[in-house]
Coordinates of C-alpha atoms and ligand atoms in Angstrom, one line a residue:
Chain A
M10 CA -2.1 -12.5 6.4
L11 CA 0.8 -11.1 8.6
E12 CA 3.9 -13.0 8.0
I13 CA 6.7 -12.0 9.7
Q14 CA 10.1 -13.4 9.4
D15 CA 13.0 -13.4 11.4
I16 CA 12.6 -9.7 12.1
R17 CA 15.5 -8.9 14.0
K18 CA 16.1 -4.9 15.6
T19 CA 19.2 -3.2 17.8
F20 CA 19.1 -0.5 19.4
F21 CA 22.2 1.8 20.1
E22 CA 24.2 -0.9 18.3
G23 CA 28.2 -0.9 18.8
T24 CA 27.6 1.2 22.0
P25 CA 27.5 0.4 25.4
N26 CA 23.8 0.7 26.0
E27 CA 23.4 -1.8 22.7
V28 CA 20.4 -3.6 23.6
Q29 CA 18.8 -6.4 21.2
A30 CA 15.0 -5.9 21.7
L31 CA 14.0 -8.4 18.6
R32 CA 16.6 -11.4 18.1
G33 CA 14.7 -13.1 15.1
V34 CA 11.2 -13.2 15.4
S35 CA 8.8 -15.1 13.0
L36 CA 5.3 -15.3 13.3
S37 CA 2.7 -15.9 10.8
I38 CA -0.9 -14.9 11.9
Q39 CA -4.1 -16.1 10.0
R40 CA -6.9 -13.7 8.7
G41 CA -10.0 -13.4 11.4
S42 CA -7.3 -13.9 14.3
F43 CA -7.2 -12.8 17.7
V44 CA -3.9 -13.1 19.0
C45 CA -2.5 -11.9 22.7
V46 CA 1.3 -11.0 23.2
I47 CA 2.5 -11.8 26.7
G48 CA 5.9 -11.6 28.2
T49 CA 8.3 -9.8 30.9
N50 CA 9.0 -6.0 31.0
G51 CA 11.6 -5.2 28.0
S52 CA 11.0 -8.7 26.2
G53 CA 10.1 -6.7 23.2
K54 CA 6.0 -7.0 22.5
S55 CA 6.1 -3.0 22.4
T56 CA 8.9 -3.2 19.8
L57 CA 7.6 -6.1 18.1
L58 CA 4.1 -4.1 17.6
N59 CA 6.1 -0.8 16.8
A60 CA 7.8 -2.9 14.3
V61 CA 5.2 -4.1 12.3
A62 CA 3.2 -0.4 12.2
G63 CA 6.6 1.0 11.2
A64 CA 7.8 3.2 14.1
F65 CA 10.9 2.2 12.6
I66 CA 12.3 -0.2 10.1
V67 CA 13.9 -3.8 11.1
D68 CA 17.4 -4.2 10.8
S69 CA 17.0 -7.5 8.9
G70 CA 13.9 -10.0 8.0
Q71 CA 10.2 -9.5 6.3
I72 CA 7.1 -8.1 7.3
E73 CA 4.1 -9.4 4.7
L74 CA 0.5 -7.7 5.6
D75 CA -1.9 -8.9 3.3
G76 CA 0.3 -10.1 0.5
T77 CA 2.5 -6.7 0.9
D78 CA 5.8 -6.5 1.3
I79 CA 5.6 -3.6 3.9
T80 CA 9.3 -4.1 5.6
H81 CA 10.4 -0.7 4.1
F82 CA 7.0 1.0 3.8
P83 CA 7.3 4.3 6.2
E84 CA 4.9 4.2 9.3
H85 CA 2.5 6.6 7.1
R86 CA 2.0 4.5 4.4
R87 CA 1.4 1.1 6.5
A88 CA -1.3 3.2 8.3
K89 CA -4.0 2.0 5.7
L90 CA -3.7 -1.4 6.9
I91 CA -2.8 -1.5 10.1
G92 CA -5.1 0.8 13.2
R93 CA -3.8 1.2 16.4
V94 CA -4.4 1.7 19.9
F95 CA -1.5 2.7 22.2
Q96 CA -1.0 2.1 25.9
D97 CA -1.1 6.1 27.0
P98 CA -4.2 7.6 26.6
F99 CA -3.1 10.6 25.3
S100 CA -1.1 9.0 22.7
G101 CA -4.3 8.1 20.7
T102 CA -6.2 11.4 20.3
A103 CA -5.4 14.9 19.6
P104 CA -6.5 16.6 23.1
S105 CA -7.3 20.2 21.9
M106 CA -9.2 19.0 19.1
T107 CA -12.8 18.2 19.4
I108 CA -14.3 14.5 19.1
A109 CA -15.8 14.7 15.9
E110 CA -12.8 16.3 14.5
N111 CA -10.6 13.4 15.8
L112 CA -13.1 11.1 14.5
A113 CA -13.2 12.6 11.4
L114 CA -9.4 12.5 11.1
A115 CA -9.8 9.0 11.7
S116 CA -12.5 8.9 8.9
R117 CA -9.9 9.0 6.8
R118 CA -7.2 6.9 7.3
G119 CA -4.7 6.0 4.9
Q120 CA -6.8 8.2 2.2
S121 CA -6.2 11.0 0.5
R122 CA -6.9 13.9 2.2
G123 CA -8.0 17.5 -0.1
L124 CA -9.7 20.4 0.5
T125 CA -12.8 19.2 0.9
W126 CA -15.2 19.6 4.0
A127 CA -14.0 17.6 6.6
L128 CA -17.5 17.9 9.0
T129 CA -20.2 17.6 6.3
P130 CA -23.4 17.6 8.1
S131 CA -23.9 13.6 6.9
R132 CA -20.7 12.8 8.1
R133 CA -21.3 14.2 11.5
E134 CA -24.6 12.5 11.5
N135 CA -22.6 9.3 10.9
L136 CA -20.2 9.8 13.3
R137 CA -23.1 10.7 15.6
D138 CA -24.6 7.2 15.3
R139 CA -20.8 5.3 15.9
V140 CA -20.6 7.4 18.8
A141 CA -23.9 6.9 19.9
A142 CA -23.5 2.9 19.1
M143 CA -20.6 2.4 21.8
G144 CA -23.1 3.3 24.5
L145 CA -20.9 5.6 26.7
N146 CA -23.5 8.8 26.0
L147 CA -20.7 11.0 24.4
E148 CA -22.9 11.6 21.3
D149 CA -24.1 14.7 22.5
R150 CA -20.7 16.1 23.3
L151 CA -19.2 15.7 20.0
N152 CA -17.8 19.4 19.9
N153 CA -16.1 19.3 23.4
P154 CA -12.2 18.8 23.2
I155 CA -11.4 15.2 23.5
G156 CA -8.6 16.7 26.1
T157 CA -11.7 16.7 28.5
L158 CA -12.5 13.2 28.3
S159 CA -11.3 10.7 31.1
G160 CA -8.5 8.4 30.3
G161 CA -11.0 5.9 29.8
Q162 CA -13.3 7.7 27.6
R163 CA -10.6 8.7 25.6
Q164 CA -9.2 5.1 25.4
S165 CA -12.9 3.8 23.9
L166 CA -12.8 6.8 21.2
T167 CA -9.3 5.4 20.0
L168 CA -10.5 2.1 19.8
L169 CA -13.7 3.7 17.7
M170 CA -11.2 5.4 15.9
A171 CA -8.9 2.8 15.3
A172 CA -11.3 0.5 13.5
L173 CA -13.5 3.5 11.6
V174 CA -11.7 2.6 8.4
K175 CA -11.7 -1.4 8.7
P176 CA -7.8 -2.1 9.3
S177 CA -6.6 -5.2 7.9
L178 CA -5.0 -5.3 11.4
L179 CA -5.6 -4.1 14.7
L180 CA -2.9 -3.7 16.9
L181 CA -3.3 -3.0 20.7
D182 CA -0.9 -2.1 22.6
E183 CA -1.6 -2.7 26.5
H184 CA -4.3 -0.6 26.0
T185 CA -6.2 -1.1 29.4
A186 CA -3.2 -0.9 31.4
A187 CA -3.5 2.9 32.1
L188 CA -6.9 2.7 33.4
D189 CA -9.0 1.9 36.4
P190 CA -10.5 -1.6 36.7
K191 CA -14.1 -0.5 35.5
S192 CA -12.9 1.3 32.8
A193 CA -10.2 -1.2 31.8
D194 CA -13.2 -3.6 31.8
Q195 CA -15.2 -1.5 29.3
V196 CA -12.7 -1.2 27.1
I197 CA -11.9 -4.7 27.2
R198 CA -15.6 -5.7 26.6
L199 CA -15.8 -3.0 23.6
T200 CA -12.6 -4.7 21.9
Q201 CA -14.3 -7.8 22.2
D202 CA -17.6 -5.9 20.2
I203 CA -15.5 -4.6 17.6
V204 CA -13.6 -7.4 17.0
S205 CA -16.3 -9.9 16.5
R206 CA -18.4 -7.9 14.5
D207 CA -15.9 -6.6 12.0
Q208 CA -13.9 -10.3 12.0
L209 CA -10.6 -7.9 12.9
T210 CA -7.3 -9.7 12.8
T211 CA -5.7 -8.8 15.9
L212 CA -2.5 -8.0 17.9
M213 CA -3.1 -7.7 21.6
V214 CA -0.2 -7.1 24.2
T215 CA -1.2 -7.2 27.7
H216 CA 0.0 -7.8 30.9
S217 CA -3.1 -9.6 32.1
M218 CA -3.1 -13.3 32.5
H219 CA -6.9 -13.2 33.2
Q220 CA -7.6 -11.7 29.6
A221 CA -4.5 -13.7 27.8
A222 CA -6.6 -16.7 28.6
H223 CA -10.0 -15.7 28.2
L224 CA -9.3 -13.6 24.9
G225 CA -8.6 -14.7 21.6
D226 CA -7.5 -17.6 19.8
R227 CA -3.9 -17.4 20.7
V228 CA -1.6 -16.8 22.9
V229 CA 2.0 -15.2 22.3
M230 CA 4.4 -15.1 24.9
M231 CA 7.8 -13.4 24.2
D232 CA 10.8 -13.4 26.5
K233 CA 14.0 -11.4 25.7
G234 CA 13.6 -10.8 22.3
R235 CA 12.1 -14.2 20.9
V236 CA 8.8 -15.8 20.9
A237 CA 9.2 -18.3 23.6
C238 CA 6.0 -20.2 23.2
D239 CA 2.8 -20.2 21.1
I240 CA -0.3 -21.7 22.4
S241 CA -3.3 -22.1 19.9
G242 CA -6.2 -24.7 19.2
Q243 CA -7.6 -26.6 21.6
E244 CA -4.8 -26.1 24.0
K245 CA -5.7 -22.2 24.0
K246 CA -9.1 -23.1 24.8
R247 CA -8.1 -24.9 28.0
L248 CA -5.6 -22.5 29.0
R249 CA -6.4 -20.8 32.4
P250 CA -4.5 -18.0 33.7
D251 CA -2.5 -20.2 36.6
D252 CA -1.0 -22.2 33.4
L253 CA 0.0 -19.3 31.9
L254 CA 1.8 -18.1 35.2
S255 CA 3.2 -21.4 35.5
R256 CA 5.2 -21.1 32.1
F257 CA 6.1 -17.7 33.5
E258 CA 7.8 -19.2 36.4
D259 CA 9.6 -21.9 34.1
L260 CA 11.0 -19.3 31.9
R261 CA 12.4 -17.5 34.7
R262 CA 14.1 -20.9 36.3
A263 CA 15.1 -21.2 32.5
N264 CA 16.9 -18.3 32.8
Q265 CA 18.2 -18.4 35.7
L266 CA 19.9 -21.8 35.2
D267 CA 21.3 -19.9 32.1
E268 CA 23.0 -17.4 34.2
S269 CA 24.4 -19.4 36.9
A270 CA 25.8 -21.8 34.3
A271 CA 27.5 -18.8 32.5
E272 CA 28.9 -17.3 35.9
M273 CA 29.7 -20.8 37.1
L274 CA 31.8 -21.2 33.7
R275 CA 33.4 -17.6 34.0
S276 CA 34.4 -18.4 37.4
Q277 CA 36.1 -21.6 36.1
Y278 CA 37.5 -20.0 33.1
V279 CA 38.1 -16.6 33.1
Chain B
M23 CA -7.0 60.4 14.2
T24 CA -4.3 60.1 10.9
L25 CA -2.1 58.7 13.8
L26 CA -4.6 56.0 14.6
I27 CA -5.4 55.4 11.1
G28 CA -2.1 54.7 10.5
S29 CA -1.5 52.6 13.2
L30 CA -4.6 50.7 12.5
T31 CA -3.7 49.7 9.0
I32 CA -0.4 48.9 9.9
A33 CA -1.8 46.6 12.6
L34 CA -4.1 45.0 9.8
I35 CA -0.9 44.5 7.5
L36 CA 1.2 42.8 10.6
S37 CA -2.3 40.8 11.4
L38 CA -1.1 38.8 8.6
L39 CA 2.4 38.3 9.4
A40 CA 0.7 36.9 12.9
F41 CA -1.1 34.4 11.0
G42 CA 2.1 33.2 9.8
I43 CA 3.6 33.1 13.1
L44 CA 0.1 30.9 14.4
I45 CA 0.1 28.8 11.7
S46 CA 3.6 27.8 12.3
F47 CA 4.2 28.4 15.8
R48 CA 0.8 27.1 16.8
V49 CA -1.0 24.9 14.4
V50 CA 2.1 22.7 13.6
A51 CA 4.4 23.7 16.7
F52 CA 7.2 24.5 14.4
E53 CA 9.7 27.1 16.2
D54 CA 10.4 29.0 12.7
L55 CA 13.2 31.7 13.1
T56 CA 12.5 31.7 8.8
V57 CA 10.3 34.9 9.5
D58 CA 12.3 37.8 10.0
G59 CA 14.1 37.1 6.4
S60 CA 10.9 35.7 4.8
M61 CA 8.8 39.2 5.4
T62 CA 12.0 41.2 4.3
L63 CA 12.0 38.6 1.0
G64 CA 8.3 39.3 0.4
G65 CA 8.9 43.3 0.8
A66 CA 12.1 43.3 -0.9
M67 CA 10.9 40.6 -4.2
A68 CA 8.1 42.9 -4.1
A69 CA 9.5 46.3 -4.6
A70 CA 12.2 45.0 -6.9
M71 CA 9.4 43.9 -9.2
I72 CA 7.5 47.3 -9.1
V73 CA 10.7 49.3 -9.8
R74 CA 11.2 46.9 -13.0
G75 CA 7.5 47.8 -13.8
T76 CA 5.7 44.6 -13.0
H77 CA 1.9 45.1 -12.4
P78 CA 1.8 45.8 -8.5
V79 CA -0.4 42.6 -7.9
V80 CA 1.6 40.0 -9.9
A81 CA 4.6 41.5 -7.7
T82 CA 3.2 41.1 -4.5
M83 CA 1.6 37.5 -5.1
C84 CA 5.8 37.1 -6.1
G85 CA 6.8 38.6 -3.1
S86 CA 4.6 36.3 -1.2
L87 CA 5.4 33.1 -3.2
S88 CA 9.1 33.7 -2.7
A89 CA 8.7 33.8 0.9
A90 CA 6.5 30.9 1.0
V91 CA 9.3 28.9 -0.9
A92 CA 12.0 30.3 1.8
G93 CA 9.3 28.1 4.4
A94 CA 9.4 25.3 2.6
V95 CA 13.3 25.2 2.2
T96 CA 13.3 25.6 6.1
A97 CA 11.0 22.7 6.7
T98 CA 13.3 20.9 4.1
L99 CA 16.4 20.8 6.0
H100 CA 14.7 20.0 9.0
T101 CA 12.7 17.1 7.7
K102 CA 15.0 15.6 5.5
F103 CA 18.4 16.5 6.3
G104 CA 17.8 16.2 10.1
I105 CA 18.7 19.5 11.0
N106 CA 17.6 21.1 14.3
R107 CA 14.4 23.0 13.4
L108 CA 15.7 26.3 15.6
L109 CA 19.1 26.1 13.2
S110 CA 17.1 25.1 9.9
G111 CA 15.2 28.3 10.4
I112 CA 18.7 30.1 11.6
L113 CA 20.5 29.1 8.7
V114 CA 17.9 30.6 6.0
M115 CA 17.2 33.7 8.0
T116 CA 20.9 34.4 7.2
G117 CA 21.3 33.3 4.0
L118 CA 18.2 35.2 3.1
Y119 CA 20.2 38.6 4.2
S120 CA 22.2 38.3 0.9
V121 CA 19.2 37.3 -1.0
N122 CA 17.6 40.3 -0.1
L123 CA 20.2 42.9 -1.1
R124 CA 20.7 41.0 -4.4
V125 CA 17.1 41.2 -4.7
M126 CA 16.9 44.9 -4.3
G127 CA 20.5 45.7 -5.3
K128 CA 21.1 47.8 -2.3
S129 CA 20.2 48.2 1.3
N130 CA 17.1 50.3 0.7
L131 CA 14.5 50.2 -2.2
P132 CA 12.0 53.3 -2.5
L133 CA 8.8 53.3 -4.3
L134 CA 8.4 56.9 -4.9
S135 CA 6.5 57.5 -8.5
Q136 CA 5.6 53.5 -9.1
R137 CA 2.2 52.2 -9.1
T138 CA 1.5 50.2 -5.9
V139 CA -1.2 48.1 -4.5
M140 CA -2.3 51.0 -2.9
D141 CA -3.3 53.0 -5.9
Y142 CA -6.3 50.6 -5.4
A143 CA -6.9 52.3 -2.3
D144 CA -7.3 55.6 -4.1
A145 CA -9.6 54.1 -6.6
L146 CA -11.5 52.8 -3.6
S147 CA -11.0 56.4 -2.4
K148 CA -13.3 57.6 -5.1
N149 CA -15.9 55.0 -4.8
V150 CA -16.5 55.0 -1.5
F151 CA -16.0 58.9 -0.5
H152 CA -16.9 60.3 -3.7
G153 CA -13.7 61.9 -4.2
Q154 CA -13.7 64.2 -1.0
S155 CA -10.3 64.5 0.6
I156 CA -11.4 64.9 4.2
V157 CA -14.0 62.6 5.4
H158 CA -16.0 63.5 8.6
L159 CA -16.0 60.6 10.8
A160 CA -18.2 60.9 14.1
G161 CA -16.9 64.2 14.4
W162 CA -13.4 63.6 13.6
E163 CA -11.9 64.8 10.4
A164 CA -9.8 62.0 8.3
S165 CA -8.1 61.8 5.1
A166 CA -9.7 59.8 2.7
R167 CA -6.7 58.2 1.6
D168 CA -5.7 57.2 4.7
L169 CA -9.0 55.7 5.5
S170 CA -9.2 54.2 2.1
S171 CA -5.9 52.5 3.0
L172 CA -7.3 51.0 6.2
L173 CA -10.4 49.8 3.9
L174 CA -8.6 47.9 1.5
M175 CA -6.3 46.2 4.3
L176 CA -9.2 45.0 6.0
C177 CA -10.6 43.4 3.1
V178 CA -7.1 41.8 2.4
T179 CA -7.1 40.6 6.4
T180 CA -10.4 39.6 6.0
T181 CA -10.4 37.9 3.0
I182 CA -7.0 36.0 4.3
G183 CA -8.1 35.1 7.4
G184 CA -11.4 33.8 6.2
L185 CA -9.6 31.6 3.3
L186 CA -7.3 30.2 6.3
F187 CA -10.6 29.5 8.4
V188 CA -12.1 27.3 5.3
F189 CA -8.5 25.6 4.6
F190 CA -8.5 24.7 8.7
R191 CA -12.6 22.7 8.1
T192 CA -11.1 20.8 5.4
N193 CA -9.9 17.0 5.4
L194 CA -6.0 18.2 4.6
G195 CA -6.4 21.6 7.0
L196 CA -7.6 19.2 9.9
A197 CA -4.8 17.0 9.3
V198 CA -2.4 19.6 9.5
Q199 CA -3.9 21.1 12.7
A200 CA -3.4 17.9 14.3
I201 CA 0.1 17.8 13.2
G202 CA 1.0 20.2 16.3
D203 CA -1.0 18.5 18.6
N204 CA -0.4 14.5 18.7
S205 CA 2.2 14.0 15.8
R206 CA 2.1 10.8 16.9
M207 CA -1.5 10.0 16.4
I208 CA -1.7 11.7 13.0
R209 CA 1.1 9.7 12.0
S210 CA -0.7 6.7 12.6
L211 CA -3.6 7.6 10.6
G212 CA -1.8 7.8 7.6
V213 CA -0.4 11.3 7.2
N214 CA 2.8 12.2 5.7
V215 CA 4.0 14.7 9.4
E216 CA 7.1 15.8 7.4
L217 CA 5.1 16.8 4.0
M218 CA 2.8 18.4 5.9
T219 CA 5.2 20.4 8.1
T220 CA 6.5 21.4 4.6
L221 CA 3.1 22.3 3.5
A222 CA 2.7 24.6 6.5
L223 CA 5.4 26.4 6.5
F224 CA 5.0 26.9 2.8
V225 CA 1.5 28.7 3.6
G226 CA 2.7 29.9 6.9
N227 CA 5.5 32.3 5.2
G228 CA 3.7 33.1 2.2
V229 CA 1.5 34.9 4.2
I230 CA 4.3 36.4 6.4
G231 CA 5.6 37.6 2.9
L232 CA 2.8 38.5 1.7
S233 CA 2.5 41.0 5.0
G234 CA 6.4 42.1 3.6
A235 CA 5.3 42.8 0.4
L236 CA 2.3 45.2 1.4
L237 CA 4.1 47.0 4.5
A238 CA 6.9 47.6 2.2
Q239 CA 4.2 49.5 -0.6
Y240 CA 1.8 51.0 2.3
Q241 CA 5.0 52.8 3.6
G242 CA 6.8 53.5 0.5
F243 CA 10.2 51.5 0.6
A244 CA 11.8 48.4 1.0
D245 CA 14.5 48.1 3.6
V246 CA 16.7 44.8 4.2
Q247 CA 16.1 45.6 7.6
M248 CA 12.5 45.8 7.5
G249 CA 11.9 42.2 8.7
I250 CA 14.1 42.3 12.2
G251 CA 12.3 41.7 15.1
M252 CA 9.1 40.8 13.4
M253 CA 8.6 37.3 14.9
V254 CA 9.1 38.9 18.1
W255 CA 6.6 41.2 17.2
G256 CA 4.1 38.4 15.2
I257 CA 4.6 36.4 19.1
A258 CA 3.2 38.7 21.3
S259 CA 0.3 39.6 18.8
V260 CA -0.6 35.6 18.8
I261 CA 0.0 35.6 22.4
L262 CA -2.5 38.5 23.3
G263 CA -4.7 37.1 20.8
E264 CA -4.9 33.6 22.7
T265 CA -5.5 35.7 26.4
L266 CA -8.3 37.6 24.5
V267 CA -10.2 34.6 23.4
G268 CA -9.4 31.8 25.5
T269 CA -9.9 28.8 23.3
K270 CA -7.8 26.9 21.2
K271 CA -10.7 26.7 18.5
I272 CA -8.7 27.8 15.4
G273 CA -11.3 30.1 14.0
F274 CA -11.1 32.1 17.4
L275 CA -7.5 32.2 17.6
I276 CA -7.4 33.5 13.6
S277 CA -9.4 36.2 14.9
G278 CA -7.8 36.7 17.8
A279 CA -4.4 37.0 16.2
V280 CA -5.6 40.4 14.4
M281 CA -6.8 41.3 17.7
G282 CA -4.0 40.8 19.0
S283 CA -2.3 42.7 16.4
I284 CA -4.0 45.7 16.7
L285 CA -4.2 45.9 20.6
F286 CA -0.4 45.5 20.4
R287 CA 0.1 48.4 18.3
L288 CA -2.4 50.8 19.7
L289 CA -0.4 49.7 23.0
V290 CA 2.9 50.4 21.1
A291 CA 1.3 54.1 19.8
I292 CA 0.4 55.3 23.2
A293 CA 3.6 54.4 24.2
L294 CA 5.1 56.1 21.8
R295 CA 2.9 59.5 22.5
W296 CA 3.9 58.9 25.8
G297 CA 7.9 59.5 24.8
L298 CA 9.0 55.8 24.9
N299 CA 12.6 55.7 22.9
P300 CA 11.6 54.1 19.7
N301 CA 14.8 52.6 19.9
D302 CA 13.7 50.7 23.2
L303 CA 10.6 49.2 21.2
K304 CA 12.5 45.9 20.5
L305 CA 13.5 45.5 24.0
I306 CA 9.8 46.2 25.3
T307 CA 8.5 43.8 22.7
S308 CA 10.8 40.9 24.0
A309 CA 10.3 41.9 27.8
F310 CA 6.5 41.9 27.2
V311 CA 7.0 38.2 25.6
F312 CA 8.7 37.4 28.4
G313 CA 6.0 38.5 30.5
A314 CA 3.4 37.0 28.4
L315 CA 4.7 33.5 28.6
V316 CA 5.7 33.6 32.0
V317 CA 3.2 35.4 33.8
P318 CA 0.2 32.6 33.8
R319 CA 2.7 30.2 35.2
F320 CA 3.2 31.9 38.0
I321 CA -0.4 32.7 38.7
S322 CA -1.2 28.8 38.5
R323 CA 1.8 28.0 40.6
G324 CA 0.4 30.9 43.2
S325 CA -3.0 29.3 43.1
R326 CA -2.1 26.0 43.8
L327 CA 0.2 27.3 47.2
V328 CA -3.0 29.2 48.1
R329 CA -5.0 26.2 47.9
R330 CA -2.3 24.1 49.7
K331 CA -2.5 27.1 52.4
Q332 CA -5.9 26.6 52.9
N333 CA -6.1 22.5 52.7
A334 CA -3.1 22.5 55.3
Ligands
LIG6 N1 13.0 3.3 20.9 C1 13.7 2.4 21.5 N2 15.1 3.2 21.8 C2 15.9 2.3 22.2 N3 15.9 1.0 23.1 C3 14.6 0.8 23.0 C4 13.5 1.1 22.3 N4 12.5 0.9 22.3 C5 12.1 -0.4 23.0 N5 13.9 -0.2 23.5 C6 14.4 -1.8 24.2 O1 14.2 -2.6 23.9 C7 13.9 -3.6 25.2 C8 12.2 -4.2 24.4 O2 11.2 -3.1 25.1 P1 9.8 -3.0 25.1 O3 8.9 -1.7 24.8 O4 9.8 -3.9 23.0 O5 9.4 -4.2 25.9 P2 7.7 -4.8 26.8 O6 8.0 -6.2 26.1 O7 7.0 -3.8 25.4 O8 8.2 -4.4 27.8 P3 6.7 -3.5 29.0 O9 6.1 -4.8 29.0 O10 7.4 -3.2 29.9 O11 5.9 -2.7 27.9 C9 14.0 -2.6 26.2 O12 15.3 -3.0 26.5 C10 14.1 -1.1 25.4 O13 14.4 -0.6 26.2
LIG7 MG1 5.4 -2.4 26.2

């Protein structure tokens, strides 16, 4: 379904600020699979999702989605296949447009937008039902600007918008990180509902070991722009947050070892 | 009375300019400096074609279309060649100065005996006022010709405003609106932001060119300087309109632009009546826009300070 082959991305190449954000990531994700991506800050999780979504074109490697080679597609062309929710609740919705207008925009994701009426009565009715089904009591506020809603409500709506037209792939980048614990729980529950109802193939970045252990059927841990470990099947089912923490600890120790070894070599030979 | 009617007519013509500014500066948040050039281009193109005997309606549409193309060029310089927005606008505006001189053949082109769209106002006058040359209006005397010009412009402005409103309720129009509000989001929903920005500048400058073409025909000449300072004028109208309607809904913003344009024109007319030197007008307009941009910030900062003092 999603085939990522040895993608690489370096920012500011050839300058002192050079960052090798992705150093050869390969990942193969099956249809209907729900993958959690974890890793320390700066390990390249967001960059991986951005590479798939097309925020930039990768330096090398190949990305195939649904049998289509999308490596060189611009972002707006990939949108036909991909639904996204960002970390920042302000990124996923247009604040001064109404809830109904935002949903209407999302209901044509990846389709042509012509000079046809955007919010026909039947479309409005349909959107109202979808909002009501979320159980957030927002169905009577469809004409309010979305900027007047709380972060949690906006994030829930963004999730609904991402799945309004069924995407081949759903990308969630720490979409609960900016929310208070209660709203975060609500958004996670909504995520589970939507993903399981539509059998969506999902790639979710999270910093919560709890979420990573309990959600989905696979965990990918990233480190320094590479996949450090990949846990699925029975092993994932048995996985507990503590196991993930100890894996982080292992990684940290290995990194330290690398660095101290390099330091030793440098002091001896340079 | 004549002065008032004349002011209103010009205000309505310039509210088309305000529509264009609204689309580029507000709806897609593109600081488009083409305006001064494209407004003149609209007037110059229409006047030059009318002088050569083209039907005035066709000439007006060509004026509008040529200005629209100028807007699309500005957008393309930015989106395709990565030139900064302000610089793209400046390049096109500067280039247009020469183009406008070429189009007109000289720096001022009078429309004396030619047929212009204002002749439709005369036809209108015959129908509405049955050939009277003086109309009594609530105790005032007004020339039928002036009144019918006003009526004609009212029709044009209402039609264009209505068309824009309808456009912004369509799927395409909604996508264009989202660009200025959250371009990252609308890109992730599959909209080609570069293409839509170009479309918006095409439409915006087209309306501005229409304004220029009508203004040239109303005042009876096109001048290579006629667009200078028009951008700031339009911004002033849009800001005034926003303040008047107090919401960001597109329908209100469109009608606000008309109201802002009228109010601003009347304010200027009054100031001129009181002896303001016309040469100072552009300075005053700039100062006004500066004030309109800064004062709200001071007010909110002031109220924050007051609140902090109360809390302390
Ligand atoms: N657009 C960009 N331009 C320059 N550098 C970037 C860009 N995006 C990411 N980077 C760099 O790439 C590296 C990986 O960043 P990335 O955002 O992918 O990390 P992350 O794993 O998502 O971290 P976090 O957990 O903090 O979100 C960082 O060093 C970052 O500074
Ligand atoms: Mg990140």
